[in-house]
PDB file of C-alpha atoms and ligand atoms in Angstrom:
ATOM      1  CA  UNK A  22       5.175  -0.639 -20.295  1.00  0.00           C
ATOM      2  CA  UNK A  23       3.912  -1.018 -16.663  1.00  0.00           C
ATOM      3  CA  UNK A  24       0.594   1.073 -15.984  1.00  0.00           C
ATOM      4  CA  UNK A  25       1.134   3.862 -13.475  1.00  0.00           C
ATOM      5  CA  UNK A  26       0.442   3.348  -9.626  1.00  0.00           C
ATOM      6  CA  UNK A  27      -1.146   5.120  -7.839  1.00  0.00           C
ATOM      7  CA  UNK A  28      -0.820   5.339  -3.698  1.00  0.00           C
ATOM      8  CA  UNK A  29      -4.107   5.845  -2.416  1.00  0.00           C
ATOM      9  CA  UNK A  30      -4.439   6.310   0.980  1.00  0.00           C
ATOM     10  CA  UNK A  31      -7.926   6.380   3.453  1.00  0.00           C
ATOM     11  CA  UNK A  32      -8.214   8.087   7.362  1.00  0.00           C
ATOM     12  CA  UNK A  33     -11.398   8.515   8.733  1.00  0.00           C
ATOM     13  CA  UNK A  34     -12.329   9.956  12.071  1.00  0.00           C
ATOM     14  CA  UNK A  35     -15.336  10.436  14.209  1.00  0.00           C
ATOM     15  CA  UNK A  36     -14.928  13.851  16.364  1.00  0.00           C
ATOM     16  CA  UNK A  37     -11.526  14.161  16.691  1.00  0.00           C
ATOM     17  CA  UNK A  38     -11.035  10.434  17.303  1.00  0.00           C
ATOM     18  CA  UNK A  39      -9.038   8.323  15.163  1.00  0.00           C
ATOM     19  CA  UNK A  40     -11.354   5.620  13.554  1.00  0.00           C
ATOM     20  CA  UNK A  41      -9.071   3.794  10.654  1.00  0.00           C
ATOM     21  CA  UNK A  42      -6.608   4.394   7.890  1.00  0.00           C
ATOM     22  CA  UNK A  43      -5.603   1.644   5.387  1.00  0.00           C
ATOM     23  CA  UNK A  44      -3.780   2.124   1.879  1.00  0.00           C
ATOM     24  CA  UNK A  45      -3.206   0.333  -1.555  1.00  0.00           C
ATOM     25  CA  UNK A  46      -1.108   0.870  -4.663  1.00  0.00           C
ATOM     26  CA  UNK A  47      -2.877   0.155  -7.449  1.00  0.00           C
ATOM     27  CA  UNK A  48      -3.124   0.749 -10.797  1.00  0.00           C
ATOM     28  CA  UNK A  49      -5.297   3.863 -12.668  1.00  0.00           C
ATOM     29  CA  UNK A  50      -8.109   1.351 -13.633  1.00  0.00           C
ATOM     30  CA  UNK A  51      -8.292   0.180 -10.113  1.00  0.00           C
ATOM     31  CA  UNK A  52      -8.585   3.437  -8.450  1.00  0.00           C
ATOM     32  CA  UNK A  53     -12.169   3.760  -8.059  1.00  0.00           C
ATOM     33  CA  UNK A  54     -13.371   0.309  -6.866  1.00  0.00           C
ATOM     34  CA  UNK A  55     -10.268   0.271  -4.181  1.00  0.00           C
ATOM     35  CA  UNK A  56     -11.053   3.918  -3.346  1.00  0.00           C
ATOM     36  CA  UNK A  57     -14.813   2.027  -3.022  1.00  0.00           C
ATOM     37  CA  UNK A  58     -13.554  -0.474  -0.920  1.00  0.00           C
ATOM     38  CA  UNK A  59     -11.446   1.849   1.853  1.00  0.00           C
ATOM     39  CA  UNK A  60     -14.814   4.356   2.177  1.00  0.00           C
ATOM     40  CA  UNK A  61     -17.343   1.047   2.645  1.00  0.00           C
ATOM     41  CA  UNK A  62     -14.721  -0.229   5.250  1.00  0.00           C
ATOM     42  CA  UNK A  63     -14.427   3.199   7.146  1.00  0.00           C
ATOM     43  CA  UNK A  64     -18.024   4.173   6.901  1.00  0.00           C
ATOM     44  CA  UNK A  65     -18.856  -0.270   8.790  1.00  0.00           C
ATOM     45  CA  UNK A  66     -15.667  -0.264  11.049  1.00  0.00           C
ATOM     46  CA  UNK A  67     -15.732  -2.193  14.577  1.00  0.00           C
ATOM     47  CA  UNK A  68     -14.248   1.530  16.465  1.00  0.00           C
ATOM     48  CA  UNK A  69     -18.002   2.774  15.051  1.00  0.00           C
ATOM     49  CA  UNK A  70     -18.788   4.983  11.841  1.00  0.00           C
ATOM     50  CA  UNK A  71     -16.563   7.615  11.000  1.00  0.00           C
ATOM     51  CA  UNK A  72     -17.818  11.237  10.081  1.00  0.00           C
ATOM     52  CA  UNK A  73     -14.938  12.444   8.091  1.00  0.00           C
ATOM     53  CA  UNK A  74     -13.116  10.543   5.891  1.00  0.00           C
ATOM     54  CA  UNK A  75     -10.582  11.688   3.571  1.00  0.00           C
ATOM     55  CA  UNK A  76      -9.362   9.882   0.168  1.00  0.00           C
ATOM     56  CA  UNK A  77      -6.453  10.695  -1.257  1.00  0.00           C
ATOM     57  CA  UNK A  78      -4.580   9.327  -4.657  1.00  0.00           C
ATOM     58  CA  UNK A  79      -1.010   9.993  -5.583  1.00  0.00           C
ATOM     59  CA  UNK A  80       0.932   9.072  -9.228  1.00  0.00           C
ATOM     60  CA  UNK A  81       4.025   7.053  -8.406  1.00  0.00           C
ATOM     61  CA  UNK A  82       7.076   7.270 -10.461  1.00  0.00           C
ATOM     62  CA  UNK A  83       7.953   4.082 -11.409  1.00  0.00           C
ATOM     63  CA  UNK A  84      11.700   4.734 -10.979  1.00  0.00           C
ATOM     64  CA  UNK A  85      11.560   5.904  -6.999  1.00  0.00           C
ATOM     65  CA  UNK A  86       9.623   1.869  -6.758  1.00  0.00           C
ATOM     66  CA  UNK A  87      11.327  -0.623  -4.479  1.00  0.00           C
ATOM     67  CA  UNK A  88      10.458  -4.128  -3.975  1.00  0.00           C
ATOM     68  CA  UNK A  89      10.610  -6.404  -0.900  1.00  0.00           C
ATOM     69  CA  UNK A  90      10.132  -9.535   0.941  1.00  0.00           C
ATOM     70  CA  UNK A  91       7.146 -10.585   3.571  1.00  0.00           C
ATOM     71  CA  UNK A  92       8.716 -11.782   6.604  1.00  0.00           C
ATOM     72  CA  UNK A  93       8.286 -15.238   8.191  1.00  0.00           C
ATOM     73  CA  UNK A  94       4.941 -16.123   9.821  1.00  0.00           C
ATOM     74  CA  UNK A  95       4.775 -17.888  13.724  1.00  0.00           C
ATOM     75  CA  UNK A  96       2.238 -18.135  16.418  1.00  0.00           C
ATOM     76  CA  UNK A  97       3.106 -18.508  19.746  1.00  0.00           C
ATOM     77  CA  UNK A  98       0.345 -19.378  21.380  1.00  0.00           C
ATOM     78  CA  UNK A  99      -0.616 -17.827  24.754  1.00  0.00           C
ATOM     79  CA  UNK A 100      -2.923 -18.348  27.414  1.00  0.00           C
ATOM     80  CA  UNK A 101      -4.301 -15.081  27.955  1.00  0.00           C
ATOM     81  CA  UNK A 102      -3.533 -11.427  27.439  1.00  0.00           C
ATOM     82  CA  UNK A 103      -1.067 -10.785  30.253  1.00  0.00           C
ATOM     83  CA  UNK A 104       1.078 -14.593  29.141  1.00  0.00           C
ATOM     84  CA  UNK A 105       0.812 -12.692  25.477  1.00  0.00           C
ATOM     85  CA  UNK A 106       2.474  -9.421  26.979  1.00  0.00           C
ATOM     86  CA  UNK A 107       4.895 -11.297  28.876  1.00  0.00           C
ATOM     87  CA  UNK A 108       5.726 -13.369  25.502  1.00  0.00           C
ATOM     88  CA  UNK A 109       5.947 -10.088  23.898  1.00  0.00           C
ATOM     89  CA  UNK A 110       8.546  -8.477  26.572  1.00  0.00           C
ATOM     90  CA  UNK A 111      10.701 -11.501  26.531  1.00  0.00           C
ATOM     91  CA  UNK A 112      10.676 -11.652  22.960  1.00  0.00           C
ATOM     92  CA  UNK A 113      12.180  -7.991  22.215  1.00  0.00           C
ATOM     93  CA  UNK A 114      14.461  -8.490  24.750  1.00  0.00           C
ATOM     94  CA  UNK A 115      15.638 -11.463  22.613  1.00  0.00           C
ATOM     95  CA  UNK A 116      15.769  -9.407  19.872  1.00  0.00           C
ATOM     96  CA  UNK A 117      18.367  -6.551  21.604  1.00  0.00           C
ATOM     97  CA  UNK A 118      15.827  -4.293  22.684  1.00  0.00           C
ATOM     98  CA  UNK A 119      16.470  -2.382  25.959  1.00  0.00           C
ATOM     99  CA  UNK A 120      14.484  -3.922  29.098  1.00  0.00           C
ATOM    100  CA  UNK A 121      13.375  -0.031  30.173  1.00  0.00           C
ATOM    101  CA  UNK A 122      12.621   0.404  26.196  1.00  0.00           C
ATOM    102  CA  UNK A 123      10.366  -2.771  26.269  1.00  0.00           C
ATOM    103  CA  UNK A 124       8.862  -1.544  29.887  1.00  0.00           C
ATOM    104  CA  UNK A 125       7.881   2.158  28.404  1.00  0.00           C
ATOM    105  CA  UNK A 126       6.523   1.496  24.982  1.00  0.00           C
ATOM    106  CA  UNK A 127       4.162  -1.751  26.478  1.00  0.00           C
ATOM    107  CA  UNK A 128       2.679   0.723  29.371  1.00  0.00           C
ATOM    108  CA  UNK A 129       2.204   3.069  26.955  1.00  0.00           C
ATOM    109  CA  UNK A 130       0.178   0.485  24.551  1.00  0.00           C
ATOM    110  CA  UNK A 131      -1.439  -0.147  27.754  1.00  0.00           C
ATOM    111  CA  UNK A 132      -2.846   3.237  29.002  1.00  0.00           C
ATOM    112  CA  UNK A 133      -3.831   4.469  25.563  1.00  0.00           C
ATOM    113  CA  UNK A 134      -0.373   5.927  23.843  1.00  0.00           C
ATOM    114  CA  UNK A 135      -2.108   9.137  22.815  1.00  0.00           C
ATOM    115  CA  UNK A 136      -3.085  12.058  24.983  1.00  0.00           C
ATOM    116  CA  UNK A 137      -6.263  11.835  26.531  1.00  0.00           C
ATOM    117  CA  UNK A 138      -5.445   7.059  26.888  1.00  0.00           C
ATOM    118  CA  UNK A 139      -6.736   6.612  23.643  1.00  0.00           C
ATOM    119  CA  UNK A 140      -5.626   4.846  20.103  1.00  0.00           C
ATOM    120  CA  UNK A 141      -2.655   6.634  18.181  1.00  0.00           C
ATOM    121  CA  UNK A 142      -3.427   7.124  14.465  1.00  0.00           C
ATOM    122  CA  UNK A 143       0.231   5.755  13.879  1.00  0.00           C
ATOM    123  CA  UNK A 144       2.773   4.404  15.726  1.00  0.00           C
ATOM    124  CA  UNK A 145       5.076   5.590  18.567  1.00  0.00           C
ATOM    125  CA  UNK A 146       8.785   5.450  17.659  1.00  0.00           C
ATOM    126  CA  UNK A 147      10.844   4.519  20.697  1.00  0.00           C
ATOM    127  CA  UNK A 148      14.031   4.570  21.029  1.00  0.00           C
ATOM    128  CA  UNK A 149      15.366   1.108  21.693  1.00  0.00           C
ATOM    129  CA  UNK A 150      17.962   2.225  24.806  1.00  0.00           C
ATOM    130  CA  UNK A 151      16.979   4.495  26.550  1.00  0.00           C
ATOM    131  CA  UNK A 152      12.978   4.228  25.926  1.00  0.00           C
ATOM    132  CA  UNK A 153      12.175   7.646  25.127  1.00  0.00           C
ATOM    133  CA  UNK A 154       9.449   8.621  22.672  1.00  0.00           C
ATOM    134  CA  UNK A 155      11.115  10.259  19.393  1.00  0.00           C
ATOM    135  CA  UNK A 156       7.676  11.350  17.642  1.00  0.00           C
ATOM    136  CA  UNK A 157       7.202  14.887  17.438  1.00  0.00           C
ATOM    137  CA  UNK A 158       3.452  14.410  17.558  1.00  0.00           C
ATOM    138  CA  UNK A 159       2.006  11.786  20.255  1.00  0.00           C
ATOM    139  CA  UNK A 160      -1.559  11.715  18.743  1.00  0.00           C
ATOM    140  CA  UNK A 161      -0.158  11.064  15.387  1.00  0.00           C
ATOM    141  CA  UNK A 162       2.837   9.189  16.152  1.00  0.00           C
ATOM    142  CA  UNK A 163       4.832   7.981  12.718  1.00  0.00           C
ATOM    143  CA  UNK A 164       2.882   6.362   9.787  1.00  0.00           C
ATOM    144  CA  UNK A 165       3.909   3.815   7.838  1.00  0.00           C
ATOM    145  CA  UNK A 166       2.890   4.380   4.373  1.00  0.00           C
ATOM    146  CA  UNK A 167       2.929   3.235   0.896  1.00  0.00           C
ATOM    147  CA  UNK A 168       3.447   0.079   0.914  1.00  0.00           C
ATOM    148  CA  UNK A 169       1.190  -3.048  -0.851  1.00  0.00           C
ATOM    149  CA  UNK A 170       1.870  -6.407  -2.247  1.00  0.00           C
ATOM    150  CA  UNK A 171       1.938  -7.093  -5.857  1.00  0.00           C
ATOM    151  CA  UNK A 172      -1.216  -8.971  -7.526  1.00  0.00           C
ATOM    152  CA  UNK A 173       0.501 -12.100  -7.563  1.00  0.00           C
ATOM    153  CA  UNK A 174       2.154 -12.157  -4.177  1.00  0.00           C
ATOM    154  CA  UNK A 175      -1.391 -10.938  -2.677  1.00  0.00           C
ATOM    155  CA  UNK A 176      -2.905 -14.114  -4.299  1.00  0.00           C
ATOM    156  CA  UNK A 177      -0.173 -16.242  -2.744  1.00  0.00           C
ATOM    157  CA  UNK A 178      -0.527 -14.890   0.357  1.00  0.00           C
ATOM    158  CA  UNK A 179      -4.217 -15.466   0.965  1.00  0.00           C
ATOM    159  CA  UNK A 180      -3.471 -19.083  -0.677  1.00  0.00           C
ATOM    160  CA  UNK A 181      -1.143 -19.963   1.902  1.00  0.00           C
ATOM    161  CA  UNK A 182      -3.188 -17.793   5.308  1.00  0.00           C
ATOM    162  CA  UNK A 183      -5.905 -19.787   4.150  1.00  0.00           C
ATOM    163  CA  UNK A 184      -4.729 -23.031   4.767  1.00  0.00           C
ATOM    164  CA  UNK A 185      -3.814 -22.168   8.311  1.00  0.00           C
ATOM    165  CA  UNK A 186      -7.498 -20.426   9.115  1.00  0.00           C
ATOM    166  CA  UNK A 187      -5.362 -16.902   8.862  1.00  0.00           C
ATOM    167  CA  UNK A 188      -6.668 -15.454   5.786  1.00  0.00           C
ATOM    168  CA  UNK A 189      -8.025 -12.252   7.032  1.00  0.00           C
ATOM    169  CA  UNK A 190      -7.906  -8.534   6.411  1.00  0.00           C
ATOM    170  CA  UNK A 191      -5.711  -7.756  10.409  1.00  0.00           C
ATOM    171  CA  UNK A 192      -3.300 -10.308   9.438  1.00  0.00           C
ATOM    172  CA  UNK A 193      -2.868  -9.546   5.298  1.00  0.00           C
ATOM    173  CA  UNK A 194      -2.773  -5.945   6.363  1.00  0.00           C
ATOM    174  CA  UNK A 195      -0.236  -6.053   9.378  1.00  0.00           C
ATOM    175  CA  UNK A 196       1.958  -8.861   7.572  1.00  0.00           C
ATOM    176  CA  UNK A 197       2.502  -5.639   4.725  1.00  0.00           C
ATOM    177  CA  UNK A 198       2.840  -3.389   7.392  1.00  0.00           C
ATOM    178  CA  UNK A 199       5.713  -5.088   9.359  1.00  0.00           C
ATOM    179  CA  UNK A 200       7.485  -5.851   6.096  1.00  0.00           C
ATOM    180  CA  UNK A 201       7.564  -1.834   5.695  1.00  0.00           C
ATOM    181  CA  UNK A 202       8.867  -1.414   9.485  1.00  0.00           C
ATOM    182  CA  UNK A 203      11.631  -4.714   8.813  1.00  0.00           C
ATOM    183  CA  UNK A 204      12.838  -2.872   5.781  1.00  0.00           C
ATOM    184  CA  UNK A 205      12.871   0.780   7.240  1.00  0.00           C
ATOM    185  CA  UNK A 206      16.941   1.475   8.013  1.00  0.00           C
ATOM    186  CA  UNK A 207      17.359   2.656  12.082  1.00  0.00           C
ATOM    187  CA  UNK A 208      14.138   0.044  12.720  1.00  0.00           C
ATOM    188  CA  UNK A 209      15.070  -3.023  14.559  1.00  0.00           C
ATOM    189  CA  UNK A 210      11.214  -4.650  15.735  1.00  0.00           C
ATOM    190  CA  UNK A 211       7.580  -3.595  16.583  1.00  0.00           C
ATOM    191  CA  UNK A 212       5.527  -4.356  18.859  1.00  0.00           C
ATOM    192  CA  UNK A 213       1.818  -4.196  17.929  1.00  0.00           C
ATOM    193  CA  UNK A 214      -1.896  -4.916  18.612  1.00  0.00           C
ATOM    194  CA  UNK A 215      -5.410  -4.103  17.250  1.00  0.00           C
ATOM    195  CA  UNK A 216      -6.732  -1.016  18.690  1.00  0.00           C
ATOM    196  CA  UNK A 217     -10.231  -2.699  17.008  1.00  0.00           C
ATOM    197  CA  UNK A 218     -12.954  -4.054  20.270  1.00  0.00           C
ATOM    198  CA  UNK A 219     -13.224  -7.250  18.893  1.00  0.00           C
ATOM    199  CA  UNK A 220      -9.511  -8.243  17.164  1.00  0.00           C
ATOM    200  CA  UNK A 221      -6.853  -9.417  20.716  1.00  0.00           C
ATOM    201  CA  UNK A 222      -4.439 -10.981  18.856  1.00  0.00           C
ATOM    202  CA  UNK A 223      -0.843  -9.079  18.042  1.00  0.00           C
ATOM    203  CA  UNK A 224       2.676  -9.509  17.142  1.00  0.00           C
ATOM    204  CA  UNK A 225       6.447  -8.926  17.684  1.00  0.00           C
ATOM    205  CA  UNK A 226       8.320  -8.539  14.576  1.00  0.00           C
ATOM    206  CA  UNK A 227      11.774  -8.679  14.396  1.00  0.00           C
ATOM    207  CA  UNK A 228      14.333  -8.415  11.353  1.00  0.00           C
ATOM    208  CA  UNK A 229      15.960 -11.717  12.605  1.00  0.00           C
ATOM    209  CA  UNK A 230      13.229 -13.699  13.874  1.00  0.00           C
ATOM    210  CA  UNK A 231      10.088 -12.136  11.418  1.00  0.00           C
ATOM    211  CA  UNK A 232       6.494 -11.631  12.508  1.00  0.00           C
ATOM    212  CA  UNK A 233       5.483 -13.689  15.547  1.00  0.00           C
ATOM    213  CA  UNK A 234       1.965 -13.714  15.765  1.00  0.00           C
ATOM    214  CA  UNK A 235       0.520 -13.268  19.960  1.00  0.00           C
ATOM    215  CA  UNK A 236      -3.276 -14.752  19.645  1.00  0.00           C
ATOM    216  CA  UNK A 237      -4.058 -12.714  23.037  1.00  0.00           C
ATOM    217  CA  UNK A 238      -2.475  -9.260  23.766  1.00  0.00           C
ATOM    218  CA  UNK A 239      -5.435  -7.063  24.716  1.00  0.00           C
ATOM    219  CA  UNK A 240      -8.754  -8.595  26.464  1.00  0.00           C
ATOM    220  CA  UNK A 241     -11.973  -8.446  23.923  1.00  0.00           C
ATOM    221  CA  UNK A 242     -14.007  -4.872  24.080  1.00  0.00           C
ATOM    222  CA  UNK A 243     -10.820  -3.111  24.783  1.00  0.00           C
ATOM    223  CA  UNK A 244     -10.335  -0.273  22.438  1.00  0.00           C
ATOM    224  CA  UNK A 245      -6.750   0.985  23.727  1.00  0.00           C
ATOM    225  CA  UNK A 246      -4.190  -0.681  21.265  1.00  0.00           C
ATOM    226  CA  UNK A 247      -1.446   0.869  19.073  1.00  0.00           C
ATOM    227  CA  UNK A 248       2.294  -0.113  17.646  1.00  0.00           C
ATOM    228  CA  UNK A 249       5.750   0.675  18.825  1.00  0.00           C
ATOM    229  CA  UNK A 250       8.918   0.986  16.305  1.00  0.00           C
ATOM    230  CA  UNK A 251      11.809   0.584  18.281  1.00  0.00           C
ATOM    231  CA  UNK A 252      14.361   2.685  16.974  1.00  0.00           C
ATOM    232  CA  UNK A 253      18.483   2.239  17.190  1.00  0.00           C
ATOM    233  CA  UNK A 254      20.728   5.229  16.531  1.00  0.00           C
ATOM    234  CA  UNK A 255      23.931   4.677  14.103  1.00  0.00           C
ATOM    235  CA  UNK A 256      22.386   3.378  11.527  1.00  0.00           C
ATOM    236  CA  UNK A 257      20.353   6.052   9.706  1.00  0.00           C
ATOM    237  CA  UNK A 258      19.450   9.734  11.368  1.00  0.00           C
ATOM    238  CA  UNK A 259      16.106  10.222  13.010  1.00  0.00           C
ATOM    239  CA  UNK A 260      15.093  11.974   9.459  1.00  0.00           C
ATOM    240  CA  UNK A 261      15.975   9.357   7.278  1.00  0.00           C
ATOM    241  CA  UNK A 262      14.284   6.888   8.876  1.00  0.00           C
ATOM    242  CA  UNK A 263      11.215   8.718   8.760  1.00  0.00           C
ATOM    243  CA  UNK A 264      11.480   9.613   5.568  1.00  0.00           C
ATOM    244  CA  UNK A 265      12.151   5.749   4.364  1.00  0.00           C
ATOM    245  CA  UNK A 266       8.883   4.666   6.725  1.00  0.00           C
ATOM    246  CA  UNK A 267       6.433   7.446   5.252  1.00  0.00           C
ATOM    247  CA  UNK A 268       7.125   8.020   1.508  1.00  0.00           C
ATOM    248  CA  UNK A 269       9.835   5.262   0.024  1.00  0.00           C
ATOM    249  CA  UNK A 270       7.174   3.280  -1.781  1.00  0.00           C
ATOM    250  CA  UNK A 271       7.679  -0.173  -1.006  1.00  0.00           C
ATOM    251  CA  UNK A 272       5.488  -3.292  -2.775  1.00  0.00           C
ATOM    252  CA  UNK A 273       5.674  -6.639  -1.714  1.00  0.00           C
ATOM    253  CA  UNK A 274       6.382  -9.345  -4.510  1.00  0.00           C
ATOM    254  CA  UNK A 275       7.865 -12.027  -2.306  1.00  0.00           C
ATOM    255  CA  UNK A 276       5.888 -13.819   0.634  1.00  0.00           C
ATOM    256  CA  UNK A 277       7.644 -15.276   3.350  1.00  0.00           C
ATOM    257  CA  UNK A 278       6.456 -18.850   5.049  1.00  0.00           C
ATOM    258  CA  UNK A 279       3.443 -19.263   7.159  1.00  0.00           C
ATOM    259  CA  UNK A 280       3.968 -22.135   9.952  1.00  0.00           C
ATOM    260  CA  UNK A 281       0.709 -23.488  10.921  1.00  0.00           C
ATOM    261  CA  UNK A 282      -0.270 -23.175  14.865  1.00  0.00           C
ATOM    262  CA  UNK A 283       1.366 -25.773  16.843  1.00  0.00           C
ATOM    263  CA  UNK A 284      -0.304 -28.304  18.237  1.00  0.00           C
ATOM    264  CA  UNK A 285      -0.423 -27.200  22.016  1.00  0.00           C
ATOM    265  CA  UNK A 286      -2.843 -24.638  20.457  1.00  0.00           C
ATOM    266  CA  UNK A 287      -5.445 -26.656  20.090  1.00  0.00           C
TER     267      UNK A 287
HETATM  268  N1  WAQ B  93       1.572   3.221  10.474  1.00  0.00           N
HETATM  269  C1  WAQ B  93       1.831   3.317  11.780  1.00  0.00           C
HETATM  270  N2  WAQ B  93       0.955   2.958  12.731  1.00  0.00           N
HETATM  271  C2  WAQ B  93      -0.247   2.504  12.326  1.00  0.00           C
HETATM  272  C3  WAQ B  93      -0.591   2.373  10.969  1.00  0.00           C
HETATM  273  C4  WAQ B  93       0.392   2.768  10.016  1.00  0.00           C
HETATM  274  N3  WAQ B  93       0.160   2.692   8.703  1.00  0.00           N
HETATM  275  N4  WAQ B  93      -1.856   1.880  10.896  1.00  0.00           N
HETATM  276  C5  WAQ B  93      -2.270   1.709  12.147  1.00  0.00           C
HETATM  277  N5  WAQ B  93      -1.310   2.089  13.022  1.00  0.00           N
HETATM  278  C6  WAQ B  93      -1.376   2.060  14.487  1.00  0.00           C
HETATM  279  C7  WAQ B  93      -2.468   2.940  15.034  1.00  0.00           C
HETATM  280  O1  WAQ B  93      -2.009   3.461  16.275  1.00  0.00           O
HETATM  281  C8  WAQ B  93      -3.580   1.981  15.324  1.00  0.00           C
HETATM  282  O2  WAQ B  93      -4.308   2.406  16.451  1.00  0.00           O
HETATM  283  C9  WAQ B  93      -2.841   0.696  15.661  1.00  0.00           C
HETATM  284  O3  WAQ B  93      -1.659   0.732  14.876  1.00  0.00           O
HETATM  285  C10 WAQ B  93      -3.594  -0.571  15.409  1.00  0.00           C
HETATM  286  O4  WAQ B  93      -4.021  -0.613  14.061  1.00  0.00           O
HETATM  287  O5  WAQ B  93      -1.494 -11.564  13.064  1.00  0.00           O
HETATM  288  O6  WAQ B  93      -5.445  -4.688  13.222  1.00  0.00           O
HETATM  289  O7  WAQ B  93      -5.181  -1.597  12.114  1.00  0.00           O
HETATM  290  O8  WAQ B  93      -3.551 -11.720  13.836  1.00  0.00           O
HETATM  291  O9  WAQ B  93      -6.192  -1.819  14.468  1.00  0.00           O
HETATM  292  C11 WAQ B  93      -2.279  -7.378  14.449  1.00  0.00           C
HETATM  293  C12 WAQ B  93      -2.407  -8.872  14.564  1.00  0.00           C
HETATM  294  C13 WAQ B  93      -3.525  -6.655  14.034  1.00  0.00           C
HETATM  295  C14 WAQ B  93      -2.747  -9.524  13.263  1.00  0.00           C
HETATM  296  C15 WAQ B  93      -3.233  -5.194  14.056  1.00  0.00           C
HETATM  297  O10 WAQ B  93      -4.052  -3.016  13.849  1.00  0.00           O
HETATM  298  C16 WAQ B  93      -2.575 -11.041  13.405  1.00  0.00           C
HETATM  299  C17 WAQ B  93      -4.362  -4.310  13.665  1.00  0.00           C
HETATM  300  P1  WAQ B  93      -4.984  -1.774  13.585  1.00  0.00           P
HETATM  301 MG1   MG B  94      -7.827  -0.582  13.973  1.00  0.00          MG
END
């Protein structure tokens, strides 16, 4: 028999303000050096120390489990920050997203999409006609949650990042992330980039054309970052979807391909 999981989930804050949140499913004899891990990354983070942090571990049950797929690795390379948001625009309007949708959610990543311009501590979930923001709260937006990759697919991933100079915690972390989003029913792409100073680079991810990697969406020292889910009604209701993005536990035992950067990069 399988060992339990657990989902065990760090947030950390510094007055009020959102700092950084980052999650694992592991099993019972890995709790406390992953649980080690999250607090050591909250407590040295790039947004500044936090002052509250909060740790908290969860018993799966092995039967609610469902497993999933990585999706398909790009980079598109850009020359700057506004090419990358251009890129980005032109890119979920490929993928059906509504022009105004597009418009809204990338002003809003602009200004700060929480009250006050600052970082979210999830995402926003836009609706992907009309543009209208469908989380209740806009400081907390939607979380996507419990979600991981197995041990194996975890080493494969870093295997093949690392032969493309990509083998770092943004990318591993985001890649599991957007897999999450791809998979949620109602979701049909994000839109996404660091809210971290130092990290500019972002990504579109589709369900048709995977996660395309934008080296410049944000110019360095900027702290204002955040996602967008684009959401399309008839597929699941508003609830569902939710439901699906925040508790369905989803881990990741199949990686997707990683294209190198293309030559103009360089
Ligand atoms: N669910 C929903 N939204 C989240 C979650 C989550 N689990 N975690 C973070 N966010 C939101 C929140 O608003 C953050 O402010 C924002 O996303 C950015 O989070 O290929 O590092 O962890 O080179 O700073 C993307 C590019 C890096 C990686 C993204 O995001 C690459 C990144 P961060
Ligand atoms: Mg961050």
């Amino acid at each position: 028999m399988n060992p339990t999981l657990y989902s065990l989930r760090m947030h950390s804050t510094r007055e009020g303000k959102h700092i950084s949140g980052a999650e694992r499913i592991v099993p019972a004899a890995e709790l406390a050096r992953a649980g080690r891990a999250l607090l050591q990354r909250a407590l040295g983070h790039p947004r500044g120390p936090a002052a509250e942090l909060r740790l908290s571990a969860e018993a799966i049950d092995p039967a609610t489990i469902r497993y999933g797929r990585l999706p398909d690795v790009r980079t598109l390379p850009v020359a700057d920050y506004l090419a990358g948001r251009r890129q980005a625009v032109e890119l979920l309007v490929r993928a059906g997203v509504g022009r105004q949708a597009v418009d809204r959610a990338l002003a809003a990543l602009v200004a700060g999409p929480a009250p006050g311009g600052v970082a979210m501590r999830g995402a926003m979930l836009v609706d992907a006609d009309s543009g209208a923001r469908l989380e209740a709260d806009h400081a907390r937006g939607v979380r996507a949650s419990r979600m991981d990759l197995t041990r194996s697919a975890d080493r494969l991933l870093r295997r093949r990042l690392g032969r493309v100079g990509l083998n770092n915690p943004h990318v591993r972390e985001a890649l599991v992330l957007a897999a999450k989003v791809l998979a949620t029913p109602g979701i049909v792409a994000e839109l996404c980039w660091s809210d971290d100073p130092d990290y500019p680079a972002g990504y579109v991810a589709t369900v048709a054309d995977g996660y395309l990697r934008l080296p410049h969406l944000k110019p360095i020292g900027e702290e204002r970052g955040g996602r967008a889910f684009f959401w399309r009604s008839g597929v699941a209701s508003l609830e569902e979807t939710m439901t699906f993005l925040e508790r369905q536990v989803l881990l990741i035992d199949q990686v997707g391909t990683i294209a190198g950067l293309p030559v103009q990069e360089f």
